[in-house]
Amino acid sequence: MPLATPNYSRIQRFRLPRLCVPVIGSDPQNLLDRAESLVRDNPFLEFRLDYLAQPAAALPKVKHFLELHPEAMVIATCRRAVNNGKFRGSAQSQLDILLKAAAIGCQLVDVEIQSARDFKRDQYADLRNRVGVILSFHDFKATKKLDDIFAGMSDLPADFYKVVTTATHLYDNVTMMKFLQAHSGHYEMVGLCMGEQGIISRVLGVRAGSVFTFASAAPGEETAPGQVNISELRDTYRIEMVEASTQVYGVAGDPVAHSLSPVMMNAAFRRETVNAVYLGLHAKSLKDLLACANDIPIRGMSITMPYKEEIVEALSNSDPLTRQIGACNTVVRSQDGKLYGFNTDVAGIVGPLEQRMTTAGKRVLVVGAGGAARAAVFGLKSRNAEVFVANRTPETAQALARQAKAKYVKRADLAKLNFDVIINATPLGMNGNRQAPLEEKELNANYVFDLVYSPAETKLLKMAKAKGLHVIPGLEMFVQQGARQFEIWTGKPAPVAEMAYVVTKALDRLGNGALPETHHEEESPAPHPPAKPAKKAPATKAKRVLVKSGSKKSARR
Ligand code: NAP
């Protein structure tokens, strides 16, 4: 079908905020109450009339709302159930409601392409004469054939063309962005991918030419899969400042939905006024991730499970520790486009220990033999510590001990042995898991460092505290490894105190935040609580983040 002559919206894009919040309600009063509570902060609202049993009954109240709020920009939407909305009436009844919405002052209506085709041409033209029309297309399964879809839409004139698809791969976001870039010079486009893997298109879509995007009013009020809530888009991702020159970073893994890295790293970029955004990159395969990283292009990535080992082969080069450990958690794209790898987990483990002691010569037990354990073992060996490894699967621990010239230790022998530090590098104790990797009688050490950071106080740390031992929460590793990443990417000292603060707050919100009191001995600078930072502390000096002051118990043995 031939493309129509480009037609520009009669509603100038500069009049539209970047974020539109869909409003739903159980009845007209509830819908309007919700709108009333949102409009001050978010004047651009979409009234989902189709969520009401009788959409037309809400219109007098919507009229009153518009009279009270001349600043509001309102889209009326009454999507039919056959087109994945909730309105059970015919296309003609839908048209009737949208005309009434226009008559009471709604500036825009959303018409799905299927309904627009059901309307008679002169009916559609009449609607367009009365109100701005967003002609929309939704695909709830995939992102494909976007140009064909658009060719089938753009023969109908519209103020905005909205194409919303579903991301099943990370690369679908790139497809959407290329589509937006190709058409946004000629048409007023709105585009995004739904689904958890499409979240990056909600942030980067506006960078690629989408006039605006959608955000849910609050967690739990999503009207589409993967919709991010408005405070997250504003406060975490700073969507209002994302533009073509904004650098893109992200945490790549499968899954990444619960990662606190976006909260921490975006806060660091904001604090240091770096024009960058940090996203969750939920990749189902490394191939998908690398294709996406190349085409966006992404300047740097934090790599998490399950790609830490697999990505090493795909890098142009990496630092010696990364090669020894065989795992990379930090990727940086150089000027020539090549990807280089680092392992900042080592700094995340060694750093908190060296803030408390000289690690050289210390006896350190590492429990676990996976990626984090390897970082601990090789990192501490490089600092001349005497390292011991124990693991559920003895063969893996034996192999690691051999490679790193550490010592393998049998679980059965642990109760008889003493260490300066015990490090938990297993997932035991994480989130819902209330187990500890060791029993109380096996905790014979000055310090217990649990790499698990959510919850802040694990069962292992509680046991250690009860025994009077010094404890180091995994949050310190999380912040330190992130701080080092920030420094590699930006060349600036990381705002460590700010990073610790936002992660602590995020864990608090998750109900996981109670930090254990930590103890400290030799070479400890004065401890401070994880209070709101007054000013940034450079990474090199910002020691002992998250450390609460003084326990009365002495843990020295
Ligand atoms: P990984 O490569 O999967 O290794 C997991 C290790 O834990 C393996 O040695 C495994 O033993 C052992 N393990 C797993 N389930 C166990 C169980 N039920 N009982 C006993 N041992 C068990 O994982 P990873 O990347 O090393 O990460 C380990 C943990 O470190 C993560 O869960 C996370 O909490 C923490 N971590 C924290 C940070 C941070 O920034 N704070 C960063 C990275 C990791 P087998 O060999 O027998 O399977």
Coordinates of C-alpha atoms and ligand atoms in Angstrom, one line a residue:
M1 CA 0.0 0.0 0.0
P2 CA 1.5 3.4 -0.9
L3 CA 2.5 5.7 1.9
A4 CA 0.5 8.8 2.3
T5 CA 2.2 12.2 2.1
P6 CA 3.8 12.8 5.5
N7 CA 1.4 14.7 7.7
Y8 CA 2.5 16.4 10.8
S9 CA 0.4 16.4 13.9
R10 CA -1.8 19.4 14.7
I11 CA -0.8 18.9 18.3
Q12 CA 2.7 20.1 18.4
R13 CA 5.1 17.6 19.9
F14 CA 6.7 20.2 22.0
R15 CA 3.4 20.7 23.8
L16 CA 3.5 17.1 24.9
P17 CA 5.3 15.9 28.0
R18 CA 7.5 12.8 27.4
L19 CA 5.5 10.6 29.8
C20 CA 1.8 9.7 29.5
V21 CA 0.3 7.9 32.4
P22 CA -2.7 5.6 31.7
V23 CA -5.4 6.0 34.4
I24 CA -7.7 3.1 35.2
G25 CA -10.6 3.0 37.7
S26 CA -13.2 0.5 39.0
D27 CA -15.9 3.1 38.3
P28 CA -16.1 6.7 37.0
Q29 CA -15.6 8.2 40.4
N30 CA -12.6 6.0 41.2
L31 CA -11.1 6.8 37.7
L32 CA -11.5 10.6 38.3
D33 CA -10.1 10.3 41.9
R34 CA -7.0 8.6 40.5
A35 CA -6.6 11.2 37.8
E36 CA -7.0 14.0 40.4
S37 CA -4.2 12.4 42.4
L38 CA -1.9 12.2 39.4
V39 CA -2.5 15.3 37.4
R40 CA -0.4 17.7 39.4
D41 CA 2.8 15.7 38.8
N42 CA 1.8 14.2 35.5
P43 CA -0.4 16.5 33.4
F44 CA -0.4 14.0 30.4
L45 CA -3.0 11.3 31.2
E46 CA -4.6 8.5 29.2
F47 CA -8.1 7.8 30.4
R48 CA -8.7 4.1 29.8
L49 CA -12.5 4.3 29.4
D50 CA -12.6 0.7 28.2
Y51 CA -11.8 -0.5 31.8
L52 CA -15.2 0.8 32.9
A53 CA -18.4 -1.2 32.7
Q54 CA -20.1 1.9 31.1
P55 CA -17.5 4.1 29.6
A56 CA -19.9 6.9 28.5
A57 CA -21.1 7.3 32.1
A58 CA -17.7 8.7 33.0
L59 CA -17.7 11.5 30.4
P60 CA -19.5 14.2 32.4
K61 CA -17.0 13.7 35.2
V62 CA -14.1 13.8 32.7
K63 CA -15.5 17.1 31.4
H64 CA -15.6 18.5 34.9
F65 CA -12.0 17.4 35.4
L66 CA -10.8 19.1 32.2
E67 CA -12.6 22.3 33.2
L68 CA -10.8 22.2 36.6
H69 CA -7.4 21.3 35.0
P70 CA -6.8 23.3 31.9
E71 CA -3.1 22.2 32.1
A72 CA -4.1 18.5 31.6
M73 CA -3.5 16.8 28.2
V74 CA -5.8 13.9 28.0
I75 CA -6.0 10.9 25.6
A76 CA -9.4 9.1 25.7
T77 CA -9.0 5.4 24.9
C78 CA -11.8 2.9 24.6
R79 CA -10.1 -0.1 23.0
R80 CA -12.3 -2.9 21.9
A81 CA -11.9 -6.4 23.5
V82 CA -11.3 -7.9 20.1
N83 CA -8.3 -5.7 19.8
N84 CA -7.0 -6.6 23.3
G85 CA -8.8 -3.8 25.1
K86 CA -11.8 -4.3 27.4
F87 CA -14.7 -2.6 25.6
R88 CA -17.2 -5.1 24.5
G89 CA -19.3 -2.8 22.3
S90 CA -19.1 -2.5 18.5
A91 CA -16.8 -0.3 16.5
Q92 CA -19.6 2.2 16.0
S93 CA -20.3 2.4 19.8
Q94 CA -16.6 3.0 20.3
L95 CA -16.7 5.8 17.7
D96 CA -19.6 7.3 19.5
I97 CA -17.8 7.3 22.8
L98 CA -14.7 8.8 21.2
L99 CA -16.7 11.6 19.5
K100 CA -18.3 12.4 22.9
A101 CA -14.8 12.4 24.5
A102 CA -13.7 14.9 21.9
A103 CA -16.8 17.1 22.5
I104 CA -16.1 17.4 26.2
G105 CA -12.5 18.6 25.6
C106 CA -10.2 15.5 25.4
Q107 CA -7.4 16.7 23.2
L108 CA -6.5 13.2 21.8
V109 CA -8.2 9.9 21.2
D110 CA -6.5 6.5 20.6
V111 CA -8.0 4.5 17.8
E112 CA -6.6 1.1 17.0
I113 CA -6.0 0.5 13.3
Q114 CA -8.6 -2.3 13.2
S115 CA -11.4 0.0 14.5
A116 CA -10.3 2.8 12.2
R117 CA -10.7 0.5 9.3
D118 CA -14.2 -0.5 10.5
F119 CA -15.2 3.2 10.6
K120 CA -16.5 4.7 7.3
R121 CA -13.9 6.9 5.7
D122 CA -16.0 10.0 6.3
Q123 CA -16.6 9.0 9.9
Y124 CA -12.9 8.7 10.5
A125 CA -12.3 12.1 8.8
D126 CA -15.0 13.6 11.0
L127 CA -13.4 12.3 14.1
R128 CA -10.0 13.7 13.0
N129 CA -11.6 17.1 12.4
R130 CA -12.8 17.2 16.0
V131 CA -9.8 15.7 17.9
G132 CA -6.2 14.7 17.6
V133 CA -6.0 11.0 16.6
I134 CA -3.4 8.5 17.7
L135 CA -3.7 5.7 15.3
S136 CA -2.4 2.6 17.1
F137 CA -1.2 -0.9 16.4
H138 CA -0.5 -3.5 19.1
D139 CA 1.2 -6.9 18.8
F140 CA 1.0 -8.8 22.0
K141 CA 3.2 -11.6 20.8
A142 CA 6.2 -10.3 18.8
T143 CA 8.1 -7.5 17.1
K144 CA 8.1 -8.2 13.4
K145 CA 7.4 -6.6 10.0
L146 CA 7.2 -3.1 11.5
D147 CA 7.6 -1.4 8.1
D148 CA 4.8 -3.5 6.6
I149 CA 2.6 -2.8 9.5
F150 CA 3.3 0.9 9.2
A151 CA 2.7 0.9 5.5
G152 CA -0.7 -0.5 6.3
M153 CA -1.4 2.3 8.8
S154 CA 0.1 5.4 7.2
D155 CA -2.5 5.5 4.3
L156 CA -4.9 6.8 7.0
P157 CA -4.0 10.3 8.2
A158 CA -3.3 10.6 11.9
D159 CA -1.7 13.0 14.3
F160 CA 0.4 10.3 15.9
Y161 CA 1.2 6.8 14.8
K162 CA 1.6 4.5 17.7
V163 CA 3.3 1.1 17.2
V164 CA 3.5 -1.1 20.2
T165 CA 4.9 -4.6 20.0
T166 CA 6.2 -7.3 22.3
A167 CA 9.9 -8.0 22.8
T168 CA 10.8 -11.6 23.0
H169 CA 14.5 -10.9 22.4
L170 CA 16.6 -8.0 23.5
Y171 CA 17.3 -7.2 19.9
D172 CA 13.6 -6.5 19.3
N173 CA 14.3 -3.2 21.1
V174 CA 16.9 -2.4 18.5
T175 CA 14.4 -3.2 15.7
M176 CA 11.9 -0.8 17.3
M177 CA 14.5 1.9 17.6
K178 CA 15.6 1.6 14.0
F179 CA 12.0 1.7 13.0
L180 CA 11.4 4.9 15.0
Q181 CA 14.6 6.5 13.6
A182 CA 13.5 5.7 10.1
H183 CA 10.0 7.3 10.4
S184 CA 10.1 9.9 13.0
G185 CA 11.6 12.5 10.6
H186 CA 8.4 12.3 8.5
Y187 CA 5.7 11.3 11.0
E188 CA 4.9 11.9 14.6
M189 CA 5.7 8.4 16.0
V190 CA 5.2 6.7 19.3
G191 CA 6.8 3.3 19.7
L192 CA 7.8 0.8 22.3
C193 CA 8.1 -2.9 23.0
M194 CA 6.0 -4.5 25.8
G195 CA 7.2 -7.3 28.0
E196 CA 10.1 -7.5 30.5
Q197 CA 12.6 -7.7 27.7
G198 CA 11.2 -4.5 26.1
I199 CA 11.8 -2.3 29.1
I200 CA 14.8 -0.6 27.5
S201 CA 12.6 0.6 24.6
R202 CA 10.5 2.5 27.1
V203 CA 13.6 4.6 28.0
L204 CA 15.5 4.6 24.7
G205 CA 12.4 4.9 22.4
V206 CA 12.2 8.6 23.1
R207 CA 15.9 8.9 22.2
A208 CA 15.1 7.2 18.9
G209 CA 12.2 9.5 18.0
S210 CA 9.2 8.4 20.0
V211 CA 7.3 11.6 20.8
F212 CA 6.3 10.2 24.2
T213 CA 6.1 7.0 26.1
F214 CA 3.9 5.4 28.7
A215 CA 4.5 4.8 32.4
S216 CA 2.2 3.3 34.9
A217 CA 0.9 5.4 37.8
A218 CA 2.4 3.1 40.4
P219 CA 3.6 -0.4 40.8
G220 CA 0.6 -2.7 40.3
E221 CA -1.2 -0.3 38.1
E222 CA 0.4 -1.4 34.8
T223 CA -1.9 -1.4 31.8
A224 CA 0.6 -3.3 29.6
P225 CA 3.2 -5.9 30.3
G226 CA 6.6 -4.5 31.2
Q227 CA 5.2 -1.0 31.8
V228 CA 7.6 0.8 34.2
N229 CA 6.1 3.1 36.8
I230 CA 6.5 6.8 36.4
S231 CA 8.7 7.4 39.5
E232 CA 11.2 4.8 38.3
L233 CA 11.3 6.3 34.8
R234 CA 11.8 9.7 36.2
D235 CA 13.9 9.2 39.3
T236 CA 16.0 6.1 38.3
Y237 CA 16.2 6.4 34.6
R238 CA 15.9 10.3 34.4
I239 CA 13.9 9.8 31.2
E240 CA 13.3 13.6 30.8
M241 CA 17.0 14.1 30.2
V242 CA 17.6 11.1 27.9
E243 CA 18.6 12.4 24.4
A244 CA 20.5 11.3 21.4
S245 CA 23.9 11.9 23.0
T246 CA 23.1 10.1 26.2
Q247 CA 25.5 7.2 26.7
V248 CA 23.9 3.8 27.3
Y249 CA 25.1 1.3 29.9
G250 CA 23.4 -1.7 31.5
V251 CA 23.4 -4.9 33.5
A252 CA 23.2 -7.9 31.2
G253 CA 22.0 -11.3 32.3
D254 CA 19.0 -13.6 32.6
P255 CA 17.1 -12.7 34.7
V256 CA 17.9 -9.1 35.6
A257 CA 14.5 -7.8 36.7
H258 CA 15.4 -7.8 40.4
S259 CA 18.9 -6.3 40.0
L260 CA 19.6 -3.3 42.1
S261 CA 22.4 -2.2 39.7
P262 CA 20.1 0.2 37.8
V263 CA 19.2 2.0 41.0
M264 CA 22.8 2.2 42.1
M265 CA 24.5 3.1 38.8
N266 CA 21.9 5.6 37.7
A267 CA 22.3 7.3 41.0
A268 CA 26.0 7.5 40.5
F269 CA 25.6 8.9 37.0
R270 CA 23.2 11.5 38.3
R271 CA 25.5 12.5 41.2
E272 CA 28.5 12.9 38.9
T273 CA 26.4 14.6 36.2
V274 CA 27.4 12.0 33.6
N275 CA 25.0 12.1 30.6
A276 CA 24.3 8.4 30.7
V277 CA 21.6 6.0 31.5
Y278 CA 21.9 2.5 32.9
L279 CA 19.3 -0.2 32.0
G280 CA 18.4 -3.8 32.7
L281 CA 19.4 -5.8 29.7
H282 CA 17.5 -9.1 29.9
A283 CA 19.2 -11.3 27.3
K284 CA 18.1 -14.8 26.6
S285 CA 21.4 -15.6 24.8
L286 CA 24.8 -14.0 24.6
K287 CA 24.4 -13.7 20.8
D288 CA 21.2 -11.6 21.4
L289 CA 23.1 -9.5 24.0
L290 CA 26.1 -8.8 21.8
A291 CA 23.9 -7.9 18.8
C292 CA 22.0 -5.5 20.9
A293 CA 25.1 -4.1 22.5
N294 CA 26.7 -3.4 19.1
D295 CA 23.7 -1.8 17.5
I296 CA 22.5 0.6 20.2
P297 CA 25.6 0.9 20.8
I298 CA 26.1 0.2 24.5
R299 CA 29.2 1.9 26.1
G300 CA 29.6 -0.5 29.0
M301 CA 27.9 -3.5 30.7
S302 CA 27.8 -5.1 34.0
I303 CA 27.7 -8.8 33.3
T304 CA 25.8 -11.1 35.6
M305 CA 24.6 -14.7 35.5
P306 CA 24.7 -16.7 33.3
Y307 CA 27.1 -14.8 31.0
K308 CA 30.1 -14.1 33.2
E309 CA 32.1 -17.0 31.8
E310 CA 30.7 -17.2 28.3
I311 CA 31.4 -13.6 27.5
V312 CA 35.2 -13.9 28.0
E313 CA 35.6 -15.6 24.6
A314 CA 33.7 -12.7 22.9
L315 CA 36.0 -10.0 24.2
S316 CA 38.8 -8.5 22.3
N317 CA 40.9 -8.4 25.4
S318 CA 40.7 -8.5 29.2
D319 CA 42.8 -7.9 32.2
P320 CA 45.0 -10.7 33.6
L321 CA 42.8 -11.4 36.6
T322 CA 39.7 -11.8 34.4
R323 CA 41.6 -14.3 32.3
Q324 CA 42.8 -16.2 35.4
I325 CA 39.4 -16.3 37.0
G326 CA 37.7 -17.1 33.6
A327 CA 34.9 -14.7 34.4
C328 CA 34.2 -11.1 33.5
N329 CA 31.6 -8.9 35.2
T330 CA 32.5 -5.6 33.5
V331 CA 32.7 -4.8 29.8
V332 CA 33.7 -1.5 28.3
R333 CA 33.5 -0.5 24.6
S334 CA 36.6 1.3 23.5
Q335 CA 36.7 4.1 20.9
D336 CA 37.4 1.6 18.2
G337 CA 34.2 -0.3 19.1
K338 CA 36.0 -3.3 20.6
L339 CA 34.9 -4.8 23.9
Y340 CA 37.3 -5.1 26.8
G341 CA 36.6 -7.1 29.9
F342 CA 37.5 -6.6 33.6
N343 CA 36.6 -8.4 36.8
T344 CA 35.6 -5.9 39.5
D345 CA 34.2 -8.7 41.8
V346 CA 37.8 -9.0 43.0
A347 CA 37.8 -5.3 44.1
G348 CA 34.4 -5.9 45.6
I349 CA 35.8 -8.7 47.8
V350 CA 39.4 -7.6 48.5
G351 CA 38.4 -3.9 49.0
P352 CA 36.1 -4.4 52.1
L353 CA 38.7 -6.7 53.6
E354 CA 41.6 -4.4 53.1
Q355 CA 39.6 -1.6 54.7
R356 CA 39.8 -3.7 57.8
M357 CA 43.0 -5.6 57.7
T358 CA 46.2 -6.4 55.8
T359 CA 45.2 -9.4 53.8
A360 CA 48.7 -10.7 53.2
G361 CA 49.3 -13.7 55.3
K362 CA 45.7 -14.0 56.5
R363 CA 44.0 -17.4 56.6
V364 CA 40.9 -17.0 54.5
L365 CA 38.3 -19.7 53.9
V366 CA 36.1 -19.4 50.8
V367 CA 33.0 -21.5 50.8
G368 CA 31.8 -22.1 47.2
A369 CA 33.7 -22.7 44.0
G370 CA 31.6 -20.8 41.5
G371 CA 32.3 -17.4 39.8
A372 CA 32.2 -15.3 43.0
A373 CA 34.4 -17.8 44.8
R374 CA 36.9 -17.8 42.0
A375 CA 37.1 -14.0 42.2
A376 CA 37.7 -14.3 46.0
V377 CA 40.3 -17.0 45.7
F378 CA 42.4 -15.5 42.9
G379 CA 42.0 -12.0 44.2
L380 CA 43.1 -12.9 47.7
K381 CA 45.9 -15.1 46.4
S382 CA 47.2 -12.1 44.4
R383 CA 47.3 -10.3 47.8
N384 CA 49.3 -13.1 49.3
A385 CA 46.6 -14.4 51.6
E386 CA 46.6 -18.1 52.6
V387 CA 43.4 -19.2 50.9
F388 CA 41.3 -22.4 51.6
V389 CA 38.4 -23.6 49.5
A390 CA 35.4 -25.7 50.6
N391 CA 32.5 -26.5 48.4
R392 CA 29.4 -28.8 48.2
T393 CA 31.0 -30.5 45.2
P394 CA 34.5 -31.3 46.3
E395 CA 35.9 -31.8 42.8
T396 CA 35.2 -28.2 41.8
A397 CA 36.8 -26.9 44.9
Q398 CA 39.8 -29.2 44.4
A399 CA 40.2 -27.9 40.8
L400 CA 40.0 -24.3 41.9
A401 CA 42.5 -24.8 44.7
R402 CA 44.9 -26.4 42.3
Q403 CA 44.6 -23.7 39.7
A404 CA 45.0 -20.9 42.2
K405 CA 47.6 -22.6 44.4
A406 CA 45.1 -22.5 47.3
K407 CA 44.3 -25.3 49.7
Y408 CA 41.3 -27.6 49.4
V409 CA 39.6 -28.3 52.7
K410 CA 37.0 -30.9 53.5
R411 CA 33.7 -29.8 55.0
A412 CA 34.2 -32.4 57.7
D413 CA 37.4 -30.7 58.9
L414 CA 36.0 -27.2 59.2
A415 CA 34.9 -27.4 62.8
K416 CA 38.5 -28.1 63.8
L417 CA 40.1 -25.2 61.8
N418 CA 40.5 -21.5 62.6
F419 CA 40.6 -18.7 60.0
D420 CA 40.9 -15.0 60.0
V421 CA 38.1 -14.6 57.5
I422 CA 35.3 -16.9 56.2
I423 CA 33.7 -15.8 53.0
N424 CA 30.4 -17.2 51.8
A425 CA 30.3 -17.4 48.0
T426 CA 27.3 -19.6 47.7
P427 CA 23.7 -18.4 47.2
L428 CA 22.6 -19.9 50.5
G429 CA 20.8 -17.2 52.6
M430 CA 19.7 -15.2 49.5
N431 CA 16.2 -13.7 49.4
G432 CA 13.7 -16.3 50.5
N433 CA 16.4 -18.9 51.3
R434 CA 16.9 -19.0 55.1
Q435 CA 19.7 -21.4 55.1
A436 CA 23.4 -20.8 56.1
P437 CA 26.3 -22.5 54.3
L438 CA 28.0 -23.4 57.6
E439 CA 27.0 -24.4 61.1
E440 CA 27.7 -22.4 64.2
K441 CA 30.6 -24.8 65.2
E442 CA 32.2 -24.2 61.8
L443 CA 32.4 -20.4 62.2
N444 CA 35.8 -20.2 63.7
A445 CA 37.1 -16.9 62.4
N446 CA 37.5 -13.2 63.2
Y447 CA 35.4 -12.0 60.3
V448 CA 32.5 -13.5 58.4
F449 CA 32.0 -11.9 55.0
D450 CA 28.7 -13.0 53.3
L451 CA 28.7 -12.1 49.6
V452 CA 24.9 -12.5 49.6
Y453 CA 23.5 -8.9 49.8
S454 CA 19.8 -9.4 49.8
P455 CA 18.7 -9.6 52.6
A456 CA 21.3 -7.3 54.2
E457 CA 21.4 -9.5 57.2
T458 CA 21.5 -13.2 56.3
K459 CA 21.2 -16.1 58.6
L460 CA 25.0 -16.6 58.4
L461 CA 25.6 -13.1 59.5
K462 CA 23.1 -13.4 62.4
M463 CA 24.9 -16.6 63.5
A464 CA 28.3 -14.9 63.3
K465 CA 27.1 -11.9 65.2
A466 CA 25.5 -14.1 67.9
K467 CA 28.9 -15.7 68.2
G468 CA 30.6 -12.3 68.6
L469 CA 32.4 -12.3 65.3
H470 CA 32.9 -9.3 63.0
V471 CA 30.6 -9.4 60.0
I472 CA 30.9 -7.8 56.6
P473 CA 27.6 -7.6 54.6
G474 CA 27.5 -8.5 50.9
L475 CA 26.2 -5.0 50.2
E476 CA 29.8 -3.8 50.6
M477 CA 30.9 -6.0 47.8
F478 CA 28.0 -4.9 45.7
V479 CA 28.8 -1.3 46.1
Q480 CA 32.6 -1.7 45.7
Q481 CA 32.4 -3.8 42.5
G482 CA 29.9 -1.2 41.1
A483 CA 32.1 1.7 42.1
R484 CA 35.1 0.2 40.3
Q485 CA 32.9 -0.3 37.2
F486 CA 31.9 3.3 37.3
E487 CA 35.5 4.4 37.5
I488 CA 36.5 2.1 34.5
W489 CA 33.6 3.5 32.4
T490 CA 33.9 7.2 33.3
G491 CA 37.4 7.8 34.6
K492 CA 35.9 9.6 37.5
P493 CA 35.9 8.6 41.2
A494 CA 32.7 6.9 42.1
P495 CA 30.3 8.5 44.5
V496 CA 30.5 5.5 46.8
A497 CA 28.5 6.9 49.7
E498 CA 25.6 7.9 47.4
M499 CA 25.7 4.4 45.8
A500 CA 25.6 2.7 49.2
Y501 CA 22.8 5.0 50.3
V502 CA 20.4 4.2 47.4
V503 CA 21.0 0.5 47.5
T504 CA 20.3 0.5 51.3
K505 CA 17.1 2.4 50.6
A506 CA 16.1 0.0 47.8
L507 CA 16.7 -3.0 50.1
D508 CA 14.7 -1.3 52.8
R509 CA 11.8 -0.9 50.4
L510 CA 12.1 -4.6 49.6
G511 CA 11.9 -5.3 53.3
N512 CA 15.5 -6.7 53.2
G513 CA 17.3 -3.7 54.5
A514 CA 18.2 -4.1 58.1
L515 CA 21.9 -4.0 58.0
P516 CA 23.9 -6.0 60.5
E517 CA 26.1 -4.1 62.9
T518 CA 29.6 -4.7 61.7
H519 CA 32.7 -4.9 63.7
H520 CA 36.1 -3.7 62.7
E521 CA 39.6 -3.9 64.0
E522 CA 43.0 -3.2 62.7
E523 CA 43.5 -0.4 60.2
S524 CA 39.8 0.6 60.3
P525 CA 39.1 4.3 59.7
A526 CA 36.3 5.8 61.8
P527 CA 33.1 4.0 60.9
H528 CA 30.0 5.8 59.8
P529 CA 26.4 4.7 59.4
P530 CA 24.8 4.4 55.9
A531 CA 23.1 7.8 56.3
K532 CA 22.2 10.1 53.5
P533 CA 25.6 11.3 52.2
A534 CA 26.3 15.0 52.6
K535 CA 28.7 14.9 49.8
K536 CA 30.4 12.4 47.6
A537 CA 33.4 10.5 48.8
P538 CA 35.9 9.5 46.1
A539 CA 36.2 5.8 45.7
T540 CA 39.8 5.6 46.8
K541 CA 39.0 7.3 50.1
A542 CA 35.4 6.3 50.6
K543 CA 36.1 3.3 52.7
R544 CA 33.9 1.4 55.0
V545 CA 30.6 2.3 53.4
L546 CA 27.6 0.7 55.1
V547 CA 29.5 0.1 58.3
K548 CA 27.5 0.7 61.4
S549 CA 29.5 1.8 64.4
G550 CA 30.7 0.0 67.3
S551 CA 29.5 -3.2 68.7
K552 CA 30.3 -3.8 72.3
K553 CA 31.3 -7.4 71.7
S554 CA 34.9 -8.0 71.1
A555 CA 35.4 -10.7 68.5
R556 CA 39.1 -11.2 68.8
R557 CA 40.1 -14.6 69.7
Ligands
NAP1 P1 27.7 -19.8 41.0 O1 28.8 -19.6 40.0 O2 26.5 -20.4 40.6 O3 28.3 -20.7 42.2 C1 27.5 -21.1 43.3 C2 28.4 -21.8 44.3 O4 27.5 -22.1 45.4 C3 28.9 -23.2 43.8 O5 30.1 -23.4 44.4 C4 27.8 -24.1 44.3 O6 28.3 -25.4 44.6 C5 27.4 -23.5 45.6 N1 26.0 -23.8 45.9 C6 24.9 -23.5 45.2 N2 23.8 -24.0 45.9 C7 24.3 -24.6 47.0 C8 23.6 -25.2 48.1 N3 22.3 -25.4 48.1 N4 24.4 -25.7 49.1 C9 25.7 -25.6 49.0 N5 26.4 -25.0 48.1 C10 25.7 -24.4 47.0 O7 27.3 -18.4 41.7 P2 28.3 -17.1 41.9 O8 28.3 -16.2 40.8 O9 29.6 -17.6 42.4 O10 27.5 -16.4 43.1 C11 27.4 -17.0 44.4 C12 26.7 -16.0 45.3 O11 27.5 -14.9 45.5 C13 25.4 -15.4 44.6 O12 24.3 -16.1 44.9 C14 25.4 -14.0 45.2 O13 24.5 -14.1 46.4 C15 26.8 -13.7 45.7 N6 27.3 -12.6 44.9 C16 27.3 -11.4 45.4 C17 27.8 -10.3 44.7 C18 27.8 -9.0 45.4 O14 28.0 -8.0 44.7 N7 27.6 -8.9 46.7 C19 28.4 -10.5 43.5 C20 28.4 -11.8 42.9 C21 27.9 -12.8 43.6 P3 28.4 -26.6 43.5 O15 29.7 -26.4 42.9 O16 28.2 -27.8 44.3 O17 27.2 -26.4 42.6

